[in-house]
Short mmCIF file of C-alpha atoms in Angstrom, two decimals:
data_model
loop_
_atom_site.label_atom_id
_atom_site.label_comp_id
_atom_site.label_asym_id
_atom_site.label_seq_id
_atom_site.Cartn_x
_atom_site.Cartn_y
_atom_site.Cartn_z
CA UNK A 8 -27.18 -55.79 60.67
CA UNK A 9 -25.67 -52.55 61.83
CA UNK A 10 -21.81 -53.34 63.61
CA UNK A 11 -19.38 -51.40 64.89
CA UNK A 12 -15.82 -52.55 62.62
CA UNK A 13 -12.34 -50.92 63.57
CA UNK A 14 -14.52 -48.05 65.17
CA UNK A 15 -16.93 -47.46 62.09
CA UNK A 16 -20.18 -47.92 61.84
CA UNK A 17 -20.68 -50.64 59.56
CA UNK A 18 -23.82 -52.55 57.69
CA UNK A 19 -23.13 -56.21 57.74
CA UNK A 20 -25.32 -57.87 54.82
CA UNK A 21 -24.01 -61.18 55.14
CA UNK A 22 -24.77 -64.18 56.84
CA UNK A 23 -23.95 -62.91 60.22
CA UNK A 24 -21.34 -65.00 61.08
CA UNK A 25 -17.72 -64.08 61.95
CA UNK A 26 -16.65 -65.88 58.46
CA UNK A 27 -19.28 -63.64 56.51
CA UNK A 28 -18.45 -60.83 57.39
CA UNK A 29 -14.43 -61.10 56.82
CA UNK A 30 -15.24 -62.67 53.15
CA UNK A 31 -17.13 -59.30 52.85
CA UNK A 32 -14.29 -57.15 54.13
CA UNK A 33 -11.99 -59.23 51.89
CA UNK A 34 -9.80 -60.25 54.90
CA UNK A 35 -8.53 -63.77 54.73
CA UNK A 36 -8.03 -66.34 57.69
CA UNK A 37 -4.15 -66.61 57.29
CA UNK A 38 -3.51 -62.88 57.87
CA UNK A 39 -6.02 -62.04 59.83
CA UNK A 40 -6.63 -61.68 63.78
CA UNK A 41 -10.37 -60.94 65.13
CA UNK A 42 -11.91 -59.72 68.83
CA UNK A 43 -15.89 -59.58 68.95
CA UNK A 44 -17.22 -57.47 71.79
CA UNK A 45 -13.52 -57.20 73.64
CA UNK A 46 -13.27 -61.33 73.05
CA UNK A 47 -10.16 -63.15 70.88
CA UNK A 48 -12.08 -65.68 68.57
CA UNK A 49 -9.77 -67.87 66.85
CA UNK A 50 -10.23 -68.55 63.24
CA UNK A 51 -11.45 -72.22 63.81
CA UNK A 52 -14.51 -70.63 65.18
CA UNK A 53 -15.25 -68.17 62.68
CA UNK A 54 -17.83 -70.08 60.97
CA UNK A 55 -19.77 -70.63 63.67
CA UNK A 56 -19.66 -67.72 65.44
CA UNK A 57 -22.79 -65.40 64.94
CA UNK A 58 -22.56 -61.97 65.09
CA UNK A 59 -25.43 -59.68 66.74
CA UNK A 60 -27.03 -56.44 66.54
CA UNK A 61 -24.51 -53.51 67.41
CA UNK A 62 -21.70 -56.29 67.86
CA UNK A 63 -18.39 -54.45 68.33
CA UNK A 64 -15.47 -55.94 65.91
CA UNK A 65 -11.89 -55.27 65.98
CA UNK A 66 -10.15 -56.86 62.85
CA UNK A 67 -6.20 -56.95 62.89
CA UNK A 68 -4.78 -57.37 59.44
CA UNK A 69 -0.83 -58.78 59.36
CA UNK A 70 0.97 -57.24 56.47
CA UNK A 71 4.25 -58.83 55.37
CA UNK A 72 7.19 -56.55 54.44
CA UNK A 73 11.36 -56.08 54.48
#
């Protein structure tokens, strides 16, 4: 499934859920905020939330530091 992540063209093999395709990004729910087609989607919903053809993602990862 062909999605656009951060900008980039990107070819989703996963399930197609919101869940799938972090595990395949190797993002992880505690650091991680996500917006599907301009949309928040909280990480309760991840698993159920199905992605689409030419879905637009925007994937915030928090990085700790001092």
């Amino acid at each position: 499934m062909k999605l656009t992540v951060n900008g980039e063209s990107h070819e989703h093999s996963g399930a197609g859920t919101a869940d799938a395709l972090l595990e395949e990004l190797g993002a992880t729910k505690a650091h991680t905020a996500l917006m599907i087609n301009g949309e928040v989607v909280p990480s309760e919903q991840w698993e159920s939330t199905t992605l689409k053809e030419n879905d637009e993602v925007e994937m915030l990862v928090f990085v700790g530091g001092g």
